[in-house]
Each structure stands twice: as C-alpha cells, then as structure tokens.
Amino acid sequence: MDLFGSSGVRGVAPGELTPELVLRVARATGTIFEAERVALGRDTRETGRLLVGAAASGLAAAGSDVDRLGVVPTPSLQAYCERESVPGVVITASHNPPEYNGVKLVAADGVELSNERLEAVESRLDDAGYATWDRTGSIRSVENANRAYNRELLAALDREAIADADLRVVIDPGHGAGALTSPELFRELGVEVRTIHAQPDGHFPGRDPEPVAENLTDLGRLVAAADADLGIAHDGDADRAMFFDETGAFVEGDAVLAALAAAELRAGDVAVSAVNASQRLVDVVEAADAELRLTPIGSTYITTAIRELRADGRSVPIAGEGNGGILFPAYRIARDGAYTAGRLCELLAAREASLGELIAPYDEYHNVRHNVAYDDSAERAAMLEAIDAAAEVADGTVDRTDGCRIGYDDGWVLARPSGTEPLVRVYAEARDPDRAAALAAGMRDRLAAV
Ligand code: MG
C-alpha cells in the first residue's frame, strides 16, 4: 500500500494531502463500500473543514448519502458507524503536527478497514465510478453523534465504582476532538474534572497534538498543583490516552498497558501488540500464561491481527501499543482514549490504589526514543543500509517484523522508518537507564552519521 501507510493517508495539507486527493480517495471508498449511507467526521485541524467538503463530494458523487458528524473523536465516529451499520470516513492526522491532515476509513462494524480492503480502495483511485445524476448522494448534518458516543461509554463503564472512588482528574485534550467529549464524560462518571487546552482549536496554541511527555509539561504541573489523582492527555483525534500519576509525574504508556493487561489476561488469552512492545508487556503475558502476538507498528496491523485471532476462536481481551492506543476488543475493536481512561479509573477504584502504586511493578524498565530526520529518498535508503549493517554485527537476536529489532539479554533496540513523517524512529528499552540510553544513542549515531 503506497498511499495508505501504517495509519491511513497522511500529509501536509492542503499542498501535499490535497482536496483533489481526498476527493479521489472518498470516491474510490464510496465505490468499494457500495453503501447507501456513509458517516463523515473530522478532528479540529484548520484544513479539516475544506477536506471534509472534498470527501463529501467524492462520496456523494459515488452515490452514497453522507452523514456529516462535524468534529468528532475517531472512536466517536466508529461508535456511530457500528450503531448505524454504516461505513465511515474521518479526516484526521491523529497525533501529527498541526500542518498535517489525513484520512482514516472505518467499516460498517465500527472497525478500521482491514489492510486488504484498504488495498481495494487504493486500486480504484484512478477508475472509481460515478453515480448517474439521479443516483448521487445527498449530504446532511447529524448533530448528536458525540452525545450518543458518551452515553454509550457511560453504559459500558462502571459509573458507580468510579464515582465512589472520589477521583479528581485533570484532562488535557490538546485542543483536539476529545475536548468535545472527555471532560463531559468524566463529569458524568462522577469524577471531579479540571481541564487544560480544552478548547477545540486547529492552531493547537497550548501544545502539539502528540501526547508525549515533552508536550505535556503543563498537564503535569496542573495535576500536582490541583492535588489531582491523575492526568489524562489525548492526541488530536482522542483514540489515545496518556497519563500522569498523583505526583504529577508522566507515566510511560507501556506501564499503563502492562497494568491494564495484567488485570485482563487469563491463561490461554492472546495479547496483540506491535514490534516495539515493551518487556513489561512480555513479562505480564508470561505471568498470565497467555500469548503475545507482535505485528508491524500501526493500528491497522493490530486490528487485522485481532480479527484473525478471534476468527480462529482465540480470546483477545486487550491489545495496543505503548503510545496510549489501547483496544479492549470485547468492547470494540477500536482504540479509544476515553474508554481506556475510564477502564484505568475502574482499576484504580477496584484496587483502591493510586496510579503510582498501580504502575509500580512495571516501573523498572527505561525507554529511550529518538527521531532521526532524513531529507530525501537517497538519505532514507542510506539509513536503511546503516540499520542492516548494525543488525549484521549485532550480538543479539534480530526480528524483522517491522524495521529491525535487536534483542539482548538486558534490553533491546528497534529502528524503523516512520509511516507518516520523513524520519527514522529509534526505540530502546533496558532495566538500566544508562544501557537504554546507550542502545538508543548507538543506533541514532549510526543513522545520523549517514
Ligand atoms: Mg489518534
């Protein structure tokens, strides 16, 4: 798939991800879906409105009626799709910087399109059909999708247990679509809510959409100052959640995933994660006598693996990555930042523990990440050669599921090109922080020397 990367079509808009391209993708999607009606939503990005117009035109030209949901978290659109049994299109670049935008496609069961179906859409980009004039779709606005989404979350979570825990939470939706849903949801769950960066704003004045520690310093300070129990941060389309503990310290996403997985997994279950999965998750899975299935990095690979495993009769109670994108497939095969945060609140309530106490068993590993940017395809190719060279001389086990993961007794390092940005990502993990830093720096320096 050239166009659909690991997480949909992405690019700087409107120059790279052009309205023309979005219209073609939407028309091909409408042709493949053959649906009478398609849901269409967007996150808060400045270019979202114009790209939604292009997508609506493409879908209607292919003959589908269009339900325009306005600004919605991706999981809100997925909930709408499942509820209405209609496929969907969402204009979002998720965690990417403000100048980016993108397209994600959702099937009529609320699950992201499989790689196979994405390939079918991609193959019809140049010869998608047009409906005749009297069969073109109509376009209407739907007002209450977020309200219905929150009602569904309320019904799926244990409101009584969460309310009884008397939690105080600071929510940072990062000016993204979650600003319209998460603060209200947690108030309705009986949580005392404070907010920061909670106005939807495509300029993202308070922080960048990616929920990583360096973008979330305001949230950490506010959690400490407000004497809150935890902080919750979303990415631009709120399918991810990252957390701060009761001291205002950033919690590694891998530690949260491990804590949630430890509560979910039973013997014989399968957990699905990506090739950058933490040793924390490996340990939790082993302790539960469960199995860990690793996929290439990217949500579509994970959802595809979950569907295949469940079709084989396997139980997959939890899946996801350390970036805060977590799935509870029994609820829906979709990453959902609000549901993940709700499940974490349930766990805190059940254990009568603080977040710091809950993640303490998973705190002994150290993660280091670097991004190494490249300017052109020649430099990218040279970096891939440098990775190959590193793998050849490495005194460890090499996994090529996605990029190159080199495992050692005391840690591992992974290098892989980003699916959405012109850079190679380097990840390393070890019990000893100096070892993790050295593993990551060693790979980074090889790439930077190209
Ligand atoms: Mg996202």
CSV table of C-alpha atoms and ligand atoms in Angstrom, one decimal:
chain,number,residue,atom,x,y,z
A,1,MET,CA,0.0,0.0,0.0
A,2,ASP,CA,1.7,3.2,-1.2
A,3,LEU,CA,-1.0,5.6,-0.3
A,4,PHE,CA,-2.3,4.1,2.9
A,5,GLY,CA,0.6,3.9,5.3
A,6,SER,CA,0.5,2.3,8.8
A,7,SER,CA,-2.3,4.6,9.9
A,8,GLY,CA,-4.1,5.9,6.8
A,9,VAL,CA,-3.4,8.6,4.3
A,10,ARG,CA,-1.3,11.4,5.8
A,11,GLY,CA,0.4,14.6,4.6
A,12,VAL,CA,0.8,18.3,4.9
A,13,ALA,CA,-2.4,19.9,3.9
A,14,PRO,CA,-3.7,21.3,1.6
A,15,GLY,CA,-0.5,21.2,-0.6
A,16,GLU,CA,0.5,17.5,-0.2
A,17,LEU,CA,-2.7,16.0,1.1
A,18,THR,CA,-4.7,17.9,-1.5
A,19,PRO,CA,-8.5,18.3,-1.7
A,20,GLU,CA,-8.3,16.6,-5.1
A,21,LEU,CA,-6.6,13.5,-3.5
A,22,VAL,CA,-9.1,13.4,-0.6
A,23,LEU,CA,-12.0,13.6,-3.2
A,24,ARG,CA,-10.4,10.7,-5.2
A,25,VAL,CA,-9.9,8.6,-2.0
A,26,ALA,CA,-13.5,9.3,-1.0
A,27,ARG,CA,-14.9,8.4,-4.4
A,28,ALA,CA,-12.9,5.2,-4.5
A,29,THR,CA,-14.1,4.5,-1.0
A,30,GLY,CA,-17.7,5.1,-1.9
A,31,THR,CA,-17.3,2.8,-4.9
A,32,ILE,CA,-15.8,0.0,-2.7
A,33,PHE,CA,-18.2,0.4,0.1
A,34,GLU,CA,-21.3,0.4,-2.2
A,35,ALA,CA,-23.1,1.8,0.8
A,36,GLU,CA,-26.3,3.8,0.7
A,37,ARG,CA,-25.0,6.0,3.5
A,38,VAL,CA,-21.5,6.9,4.8
A,39,ALA,CA,-20.6,8.7,8.0
A,40,LEU,CA,-18.1,11.6,7.7
A,41,GLY,CA,-16.3,13.4,10.5
A,42,ARG,CA,-13.1,15.3,11.3
A,43,ASP,CA,-10.8,16.4,14.1
A,44,THR,CA,-10.1,20.1,14.9
A,45,ARG,CA,-7.4,20.8,12.3
A,46,GLU,CA,-7.7,24.1,10.3
A,47,THR,CA,-7.8,22.2,6.9
A,48,GLY,CA,-10.4,19.8,8.2
A,49,ARG,CA,-13.4,21.7,7.0
A,50,LEU,CA,-12.2,22.1,3.4
A,51,LEU,CA,-11.1,18.5,3.2
A,52,VAL,CA,-14.5,17.3,4.6
A,53,GLY,CA,-16.1,19.2,1.8
A,54,ALA,CA,-14.0,17.3,-0.7
A,55,ALA,CA,-14.7,14.0,0.9
A,56,ALA,CA,-18.4,14.6,1.0
A,57,SER,CA,-18.3,15.5,-2.7
A,58,GLY,CA,-16.4,12.3,-3.6
A,59,LEU,CA,-18.8,10.1,-1.6
A,60,ALA,CA,-21.9,11.7,-2.9
A,61,ALA,CA,-20.5,11.5,-6.5
A,62,ALA,CA,-20.1,7.8,-6.0
A,63,GLY,CA,-23.7,7.5,-5.0
A,64,SER,CA,-23.6,7.4,-1.2
A,65,ASP,CA,-25.7,9.7,1.1
A,66,VAL,CA,-23.4,11.4,3.6
A,67,ASP,CA,-24.0,11.9,7.3
A,68,ARG,CA,-21.7,14.8,8.3
A,69,LEU,CA,-21.0,14.4,12.0
A,70,GLY,CA,-18.8,17.6,12.4
A,71,VAL,CA,-15.9,17.5,14.8
A,72,VAL,CA,-15.8,14.0,16.5
A,73,PRO,CA,-13.1,11.8,18.1
A,74,THR,CA,-12.3,8.9,15.8
A,75,PRO,CA,-13.8,6.5,18.3
A,76,SER,CA,-17.0,8.6,18.3
A,77,LEU,CA,-17.3,8.1,14.5
A,78,GLN,CA,-16.5,4.4,14.9
A,79,ALA,CA,-19.3,4.1,17.5
A,80,TYR,CA,-21.7,5.9,15.1
A,81,CYS,CA,-20.7,3.5,12.3
A,82,GLU,CA,-21.4,0.5,14.4
A,83,ARG,CA,-24.7,1.9,15.8
A,84,GLU,CA,-26.0,2.9,12.4
A,85,SER,CA,-24.4,0.0,10.4
A,86,VAL,CA,-22.8,2.4,8.0
A,87,PRO,CA,-19.1,2.7,7.0
A,88,GLY,CA,-17.3,6.0,7.7
A,89,VAL,CA,-14.5,8.4,6.7
A,90,VAL,CA,-12.7,10.6,9.2
A,91,ILE,CA,-10.5,13.5,8.3
A,92,THR,CA,-7.7,13.5,10.9
A,93,ALA,CA,-3.9,13.4,11.2
A,94,SER,CA,-4.2,12.0,14.7
A,95,HIS,CA,-1.1,12.9,16.6
A,96,ASN,CA,0.8,14.6,13.7
A,97,PRO,CA,1.7,18.3,13.9
A,98,PRO,CA,-1.0,21.0,13.0
A,99,GLU,CA,0.0,21.4,9.4
A,100,TYR,CA,-0.8,17.7,8.7
A,101,ASN,CA,-4.1,16.1,7.9
A,102,GLY,CA,-5.2,12.7,6.8
A,103,VAL,CA,-7.9,10.2,6.0
A,104,LYS,CA,-9.0,7.1,8.1
A,105,LEU,CA,-11.6,4.6,6.8
A,106,VAL,CA,-14.0,2.7,9.0
A,107,ALA,CA,-16.1,-0.3,8.1
A,108,ALA,CA,-19.8,-0.6,8.9
A,109,ASP,CA,-19.0,-2.6,12.1
A,110,GLY,CA,-17.1,0.3,13.5
A,111,VAL,CA,-13.7,-1.3,12.9
A,112,GLU,CA,-10.9,0.4,10.9
A,113,LEU,CA,-10.7,-1.0,7.4
A,114,SER,CA,-8.5,-4.1,7.1
A,115,ASN,CA,-5.3,-3.8,5.0
A,116,GLU,CA,-7.0,-5.9,2.3
A,117,ARG,CA,-9.9,-3.5,2.0
A,118,LEU,CA,-7.6,-0.5,2.0
A,119,GLU,CA,-5.7,-2.1,-0.9
A,120,ALA,CA,-9.0,-2.5,-2.7
A,121,VAL,CA,-9.7,1.2,-2.2
A,122,GLU,CA,-6.2,2.1,-3.4
A,123,SER,CA,-6.6,0.0,-6.5
A,124,ARG,CA,-9.7,2.0,-7.5
A,125,LEU,CA,-8.2,5.5,-7.1
A,126,ASP,CA,-7.9,6.1,-10.8
A,127,ASP,CA,-11.1,4.4,-12.1
A,128,ALA,CA,-13.7,4.8,-9.4
A,129,GLY,CA,-17.2,5.1,-10.7
A,130,TYR,CA,-19.6,8.0,-10.8
A,131,ALA,CA,-23.3,7.6,-10.0
A,132,THR,CA,-25.7,8.9,-12.6
A,133,TRP,CA,-27.1,12.4,-11.7
A,134,ASP,CA,-30.3,11.0,-10.2
A,135,ARG,CA,-28.4,8.5,-8.1
A,136,THR,CA,-25.9,10.9,-6.5
A,137,GLY,CA,-25.9,11.0,-2.7
A,138,SER,CA,-27.5,13.7,-0.5
A,139,ILE,CA,-25.4,15.4,2.2
A,140,ARG,CA,-26.9,16.1,5.7
A,141,SER,CA,-25.6,17.2,9.1
A,142,VAL,CA,-26.0,15.0,12.1
A,143,GLU,CA,-25.8,16.8,15.4
A,144,ASN,CA,-25.8,14.4,18.2
A,145,ALA,CA,-23.0,11.8,17.4
A,146,ASN,CA,-20.8,12.9,20.3
A,147,ARG,CA,-23.7,12.8,22.8
A,148,ALA,CA,-24.6,9.3,21.8
A,149,TYR,CA,-21.0,8.2,22.0
A,150,ASN,CA,-20.7,9.5,25.6
A,151,ARG,CA,-23.9,7.8,26.5
A,152,GLU,CA,-22.5,4.5,25.2
A,153,LEU,CA,-19.3,4.9,27.1
A,154,LEU,CA,-21.3,5.7,30.3
A,155,ALA,CA,-23.2,2.5,29.8
A,156,ALA,CA,-20.0,0.5,29.2
A,157,LEU,CA,-18.1,1.7,32.3
A,158,ASP,CA,-18.8,1.1,35.9
A,159,ARG,CA,-20.0,4.5,36.9
A,160,GLU,CA,-20.9,3.6,40.5
A,161,ALA,CA,-17.4,2.2,41.2
A,162,ILE,CA,-15.7,5.2,39.6
A,163,ALA,CA,-17.9,7.7,41.3
A,164,ASP,CA,-17.3,6.0,44.7
A,165,ALA,CA,-13.5,6.4,44.3
A,166,ASP,CA,-13.9,10.2,44.6
A,167,LEU,CA,-11.3,10.9,41.9
A,168,ARG,CA,-10.0,14.3,40.9
A,169,VAL,CA,-8.7,14.3,37.3
A,170,VAL,CA,-7.1,16.8,35.0
A,171,ILE,CA,-8.0,16.3,31.3
A,172,ASP,CA,-5.8,17.7,28.5
A,173,PRO,CA,-7.5,17.0,25.1
A,174,GLY,CA,-4.8,19.1,23.5
A,175,HIS,CA,-7.3,21.3,21.6
A,176,GLY,CA,-8.3,18.2,19.7
A,177,ALA,CA,-11.7,16.5,19.1
A,178,GLY,CA,-11.6,14.9,22.6
A,179,ALA,CA,-12.3,18.4,24.0
A,180,LEU,CA,-15.9,17.9,22.9
A,181,THR,CA,-16.4,14.6,24.8
A,182,SER,CA,-14.0,13.6,27.5
A,183,PRO,CA,-14.4,16.4,30.1
A,184,GLU,CA,-18.2,15.9,30.0
A,185,LEU,CA,-17.9,12.1,30.1
A,186,PHE,CA,-15.8,12.1,33.2
A,187,ARG,CA,-18.0,14.6,35.0
A,188,GLU,CA,-20.9,12.3,34.2
A,189,LEU,CA,-18.9,9.4,35.7
A,190,GLY,CA,-18.8,11.2,39.0
A,191,VAL,CA,-15.2,12.4,38.7
A,192,GLU,CA,-14.1,15.9,39.7
A,193,VAL,CA,-12.7,17.3,36.4
A,194,ARG,CA,-10.3,20.1,35.8
A,195,THR,CA,-9.2,20.8,32.2
A,196,ILE,CA,-6.3,22.4,30.3
A,197,HIS,CA,-6.0,23.0,26.5
A,198,ALA,CA,-9.7,22.0,26.3
A,199,GLN,CA,-10.9,24.5,23.7
A,200,PRO,CA,-11.1,22.9,20.2
A,201,ASP,CA,-8.5,24.9,18.2
A,202,GLY,CA,-6.8,23.8,14.9
A,203,HIS,CA,-3.9,26.1,15.7
A,204,PHE,CA,-3.1,24.0,18.8
A,205,PRO,CA,-1.9,27.1,20.7
A,206,GLY,CA,-1.3,25.3,24.0
A,207,ARG,CA,0.5,22.2,22.8
A,208,ASP,CA,1.3,19.9,19.9
A,209,PRO,CA,-1.3,17.1,19.3
A,210,GLU,CA,1.2,14.3,20.1
A,211,PRO,CA,0.7,13.2,23.7
A,212,VAL,CA,4.3,12.7,24.6
A,213,ALA,CA,6.0,13.8,27.8
A,214,GLU,CA,7.7,16.9,26.3
A,215,ASN,CA,4.4,18.2,25.0
A,216,LEU,CA,2.5,17.7,28.3
A,217,THR,CA,4.5,19.6,30.9
A,218,ASP,CA,1.6,22.0,31.6
A,219,LEU,CA,-0.6,19.0,32.4
A,220,GLY,CA,1.9,17.5,34.8
A,221,ARG,CA,2.3,20.8,36.7
A,222,LEU,CA,-1.5,21.2,36.9
A,223,VAL,CA,-2.0,17.7,38.2
A,224,ALA,CA,0.5,18.5,41.0
A,225,ALA,CA,-0.9,22.0,41.7
A,226,ALA,CA,-4.5,20.8,41.8
A,227,ASP,CA,-3.6,17.8,44.0
A,228,ALA,CA,-5.3,15.6,41.4
A,229,ASP,CA,-5.3,11.8,41.4
A,230,LEU,CA,-4.3,11.6,37.7
A,231,GLY,CA,-3.9,13.5,34.5
A,232,ILE,CA,-5.3,12.3,31.1
A,233,ALA,CA,-4.0,13.5,27.8
A,234,HIS,CA,-5.4,12.7,24.3
A,235,ASP,CA,-4.0,13.1,20.8
A,236,GLY,CA,-5.8,15.1,18.1
A,237,ASP,CA,-8.5,12.5,17.4
A,238,ALA,CA,-8.7,11.2,21.0
A,239,ASP,CA,-8.2,7.5,20.2
A,240,ARG,CA,-5.2,7.6,22.5
A,241,ALA,CA,-4.8,8.4,26.2
A,242,MET,CA,-1.6,9.0,28.2
A,243,PHE,CA,-1.5,9.6,31.9
A,244,PHE,CA,0.2,11.4,34.8
A,245,ASP,CA,0.3,10.0,38.3
A,246,GLU,CA,-0.8,11.7,41.6
A,247,THR,CA,2.6,13.4,42.0
A,248,GLY,CA,2.3,15.0,38.5
A,249,ALA,CA,4.9,12.6,37.0
A,250,PHE,CA,4.4,11.3,33.4
A,251,VAL,CA,3.6,7.6,33.3
A,252,GLU,CA,5.1,5.6,30.4
A,253,GLY,CA,2.4,4.3,28.1
A,254,ASP,CA,4.0,0.8,28.3
A,255,ALA,CA,3.5,0.8,32.1
A,256,VAL,CA,-0.2,1.6,31.7
A,257,LEU,CA,-0.7,-1.0,29.0
A,258,ALA,CA,1.1,-3.6,31.3
A,259,ALA,CA,-1.1,-2.7,34.3
A,260,LEU,CA,-4.3,-3.0,32.2
A,261,ALA,CA,-3.1,-6.2,30.6
A,262,ALA,CA,-2.3,-7.7,33.9
A,263,ALA,CA,-5.9,-7.1,35.0
A,264,GLU,CA,-7.4,-8.5,31.8
A,265,LEU,CA,-5.3,-11.5,30.8
A,266,ARG,CA,-6.1,-15.1,31.7
A,267,ALA,CA,-4.3,-18.3,30.8
A,268,GLY,CA,-4.7,-19.1,27.0
A,269,ASP,CA,-5.6,-15.5,26.1
A,270,VAL,CA,-3.7,-13.6,23.4
A,271,ALA,CA,-2.5,-10.0,23.7
A,272,VAL,CA,-1.7,-8.2,20.5
A,273,SER,CA,1.0,-5.5,20.3
A,274,ALA,CA,3.5,-4.1,17.9
A,275,VAL,CA,7.1,-5.0,17.4
A,276,ASN,CA,8.2,-2.2,19.7
A,277,ALA,CA,6.3,-3.9,22.6
A,278,SER,CA,7.8,-3.4,26.0
A,279,GLN,CA,9.5,-6.1,28.1
A,280,ARG,CA,6.9,-5.1,30.7
A,281,LEU,CA,4.1,-6.5,28.5
A,282,VAL,CA,6.2,-9.6,27.7
A,283,ASP,CA,6.6,-10.2,31.4
A,284,VAL,CA,2.8,-9.7,32.2
A,285,VAL,CA,1.8,-12.0,29.3
A,286,GLU,CA,4.2,-14.7,30.6
A,287,ALA,CA,3.0,-14.4,34.2
A,288,ALA,CA,-0.6,-14.8,33.0
A,289,ASP,CA,0.3,-17.9,30.9
A,290,ALA,CA,-1.0,-16.0,27.9
A,291,GLU,CA,0.5,-15.5,24.4
A,292,LEU,CA,1.9,-12.3,22.9
A,293,ARG,CA,1.3,-11.7,19.1
A,294,LEU,CA,3.6,-9.0,17.6
A,295,THR,CA,2.6,-7.1,14.5
A,296,PRO,CA,4.2,-4.3,12.4
A,297,ILE,CA,3.7,-0.9,14.0
A,298,GLY,CA,0.4,0.8,13.1
A,299,SER,CA,-3.2,0.4,14.3
A,300,THR,CA,-4.4,-1.3,11.1
A,301,TYR,CA,-2.0,-4.2,11.6
A,302,ILE,CA,-3.1,-4.6,15.2
A,303,THR,CA,-6.9,-4.6,14.3
A,304,THR,CA,-6.3,-7.0,11.4
A,305,ALA,CA,-4.4,-9.4,13.8
A,306,ILE,CA,-7.2,-9.2,16.4
A,307,ARG,CA,-9.8,-10.1,13.8
A,308,GLU,CA,-7.8,-13.0,12.5
A,309,LEU,CA,-7.2,-14.4,16.1
A,310,ARG,CA,-10.9,-14.0,17.0
A,311,ALA,CA,-11.9,-15.7,13.8
A,312,ASP,CA,-9.7,-18.6,14.9
A,313,GLY,CA,-11.6,-18.7,18.2
A,314,ARG,CA,-8.9,-17.1,20.3
A,315,SER,CA,-9.7,-14.7,23.2
A,316,VAL,CA,-8.1,-11.3,22.8
A,317,PRO,CA,-9.1,-9.2,25.8
A,318,ILE,CA,-6.5,-6.5,25.3
A,319,ALA,CA,-4.3,-5.1,22.5
A,320,GLY,CA,-2.4,-2.0,21.8
A,321,GLU,CA,0.8,0.0,21.9
A,322,GLY,CA,2.8,2.0,24.5
A,323,ASN,CA,1.8,5.2,22.8
A,324,GLY,CA,-1.6,5.2,24.6
A,325,GLY,CA,-3.5,3.5,21.7
A,326,ILE,CA,-5.2,0.6,23.6
A,327,LEU,CA,-8.0,-1.7,22.5
A,328,PHE,CA,-10.4,-3.8,24.5
A,329,PRO,CA,-11.8,-5.9,21.7
A,330,ALA,CA,-14.8,-7.2,23.8
A,331,TYR,CA,-16.0,-3.6,23.8
A,332,ARG,CA,-15.0,-2.7,20.3
A,333,ILE,CA,-12.0,-3.4,18.0
A,334,ALA,CA,-11.0,0.2,18.2
A,335,ARG,CA,-8.6,2.4,20.0
A,336,ASP,CA,-10.5,4.7,22.3
A,337,GLY,CA,-8.7,7.2,24.6
A,338,ALA,CA,-11.8,7.9,26.7
A,339,TYR,CA,-12.7,4.2,27.2
A,340,THR,CA,-9.1,3.4,28.1
A,341,ALA,CA,-9.0,6.2,30.7
A,342,GLY,CA,-12.4,5.0,32.1
A,343,ARG,CA,-11.0,1.4,32.4
A,344,LEU,CA,-8.0,2.8,34.2
A,345,CYS,CA,-10.2,4.7,36.6
A,346,GLU,CA,-12.2,1.4,37.2
A,347,LEU,CA,-9.0,-0.4,38.0
A,348,LEU,CA,-7.8,2.4,40.4
A,349,ALA,CA,-11.2,2.1,42.1
A,350,ALA,CA,-11.1,-1.7,42.3
A,351,ARG,CA,-7.6,-1.8,43.8
A,352,GLU,CA,-8.1,1.2,46.0
A,353,ALA,CA,-4.7,2.3,44.7
A,354,SER,CA,-3.1,5.4,43.4
A,355,LEU,CA,-1.9,5.4,39.8
A,356,GLY,CA,1.7,5.5,41.1
A,357,GLU,CA,1.1,2.4,43.2
A,358,LEU,CA,-0.7,0.6,40.3
A,359,ILE,CA,2.1,1.0,37.9
A,360,ALA,CA,5.0,0.5,40.4
A,361,PRO,CA,5.5,-3.2,39.3
A,362,TYR,CA,6.1,-2.0,35.7
A,363,ASP,CA,8.3,0.9,36.5
A,364,GLU,CA,11.7,-0.9,36.5
A,365,TYR,CA,12.4,-0.6,32.7
A,366,HIS,CA,13.6,2.5,31.0
A,367,ASN,CA,12.7,3.6,27.5
A,368,VAL,CA,14.6,6.0,25.2
A,369,ARG,CA,13.3,7.2,21.9
A,370,HIS,CA,15.0,9.3,19.2
A,371,ASN,CA,13.8,10.5,15.8
A,372,VAL,CA,16.4,10.9,13.1
A,373,ALA,CA,15.1,13.0,10.1
A,374,TYR,CA,16.1,12.5,6.5
A,375,ASP,CA,15.9,14.9,3.6
A,376,ASP,CA,15.3,12.7,0.6
A,377,SER,CA,14.9,9.1,-0.5
A,378,ALA,CA,18.7,8.6,-1.0
A,379,GLU,CA,19.3,9.6,2.6
A,380,ARG,CA,16.5,7.3,3.7
A,381,ALA,CA,18.0,4.4,1.7
A,382,ALA,CA,21.4,5.0,3.2
A,383,MET,CA,19.8,4.9,6.7
A,384,LEU,CA,18.2,1.6,6.0
A,385,GLU,CA,21.6,0.3,4.9
A,386,ALA,CA,23.1,1.5,8.2
A,387,ILE,CA,20.4,-0.4,10.1
A,388,ASP,CA,21.2,-3.5,8.1
A,389,ALA,CA,24.9,-3.1,8.9
A,390,ALA,CA,24.1,-2.7,12.6
A,391,ALA,CA,21.9,-5.8,12.6
A,392,GLU,CA,24.7,-7.8,10.9
A,393,VAL,CA,27.3,-7.0,13.6
A,394,ALA,CA,24.9,-7.2,16.5
A,395,ASP,CA,25.5,-9.8,19.2
A,396,GLY,CA,21.7,-10.3,19.7
A,397,THR,CA,18.5,-11.7,18.2
A,398,VAL,CA,17.2,-9.8,15.2
A,399,ASP,CA,13.4,-9.5,14.5
A,400,ARG,CA,12.4,-8.1,11.1
A,401,THR,CA,8.6,-8.0,11.5
A,402,ASP,CA,8.8,-4.2,11.0
A,403,GLY,CA,12.1,-2.4,10.8
A,404,CYS,CA,14.8,-4.1,12.8
A,405,ARG,CA,14.5,-5.1,16.5
A,406,ILE,CA,17.7,-6.3,18.1
A,407,GLY,CA,17.1,-8.1,21.4
A,408,TYR,CA,19.8,-8.6,24.1
A,409,ASP,CA,19.6,-10.3,27.5
A,410,ASP,CA,19.3,-6.9,29.2
A,411,GLY,CA,17.3,-4.8,26.7
A,412,TRP,CA,16.5,-4.2,23.0
A,413,VAL,CA,16.7,-1.6,20.3
A,414,LEU,CA,14.4,-1.0,17.3
A,415,ALA,CA,14.9,1.2,14.3
A,416,ARG,CA,12.2,1.7,11.7
A,417,PRO,CA,11.2,4.4,9.3
A,418,SER,CA,8.0,6.3,10.3
A,419,GLY,CA,5.0,5.6,8.1
A,420,THR,CA,3.8,9.2,8.3
A,421,GLU,CA,6.8,11.5,8.6
A,422,PRO,CA,10.3,11.8,6.9
A,423,LEU,CA,12.2,10.3,9.8
A,424,VAL,CA,13.5,7.0,11.2
A,425,ARG,CA,12.3,6.2,14.8
A,426,VAL,CA,14.7,4.6,17.2
A,427,TYR,CA,13.4,2.9,20.4
A,428,ALA,CA,15.4,1.2,23.1
A,429,GLU,CA,14.5,-0.3,26.4
A,430,ALA,CA,16.5,-1.8,29.3
A,431,ARG,CA,16.3,-2.2,33.1
A,432,ASP,CA,19.4,0.0,33.4
A,433,PRO,CA,18.7,3.6,32.2
A,434,ASP,CA,22.3,4.0,31.0
A,435,ARG,CA,22.1,0.8,29.0
A,436,ALA,CA,18.8,2.0,27.4
A,437,ALA,CA,20.4,5.4,26.6
A,438,ALA,CA,23.5,3.7,25.1
A,439,LEU,CA,21.5,1.3,22.9
A,440,ALA,CA,19.4,4.2,21.5
A,441,ALA,CA,22.3,6.5,21.1
A,442,GLY,CA,24.4,3.8,19.3
A,443,MET,CA,21.6,3.3,16.7
A,444,ARG,CA,20.9,7.1,16.5
A,445,ASP,CA,24.6,7.9,15.9
A,446,ARG,CA,24.8,5.3,13.1
A,447,LEU,CA,21.8,6.9,11.4
A,448,ALA,CA,22.9,10.4,12.0
A,449,ALA,CA,26.4,9.7,10.5
A,450,VAL,CA,24.8,8.7,7.1
B,1,MG,MG,-5.0,9.2,17.0
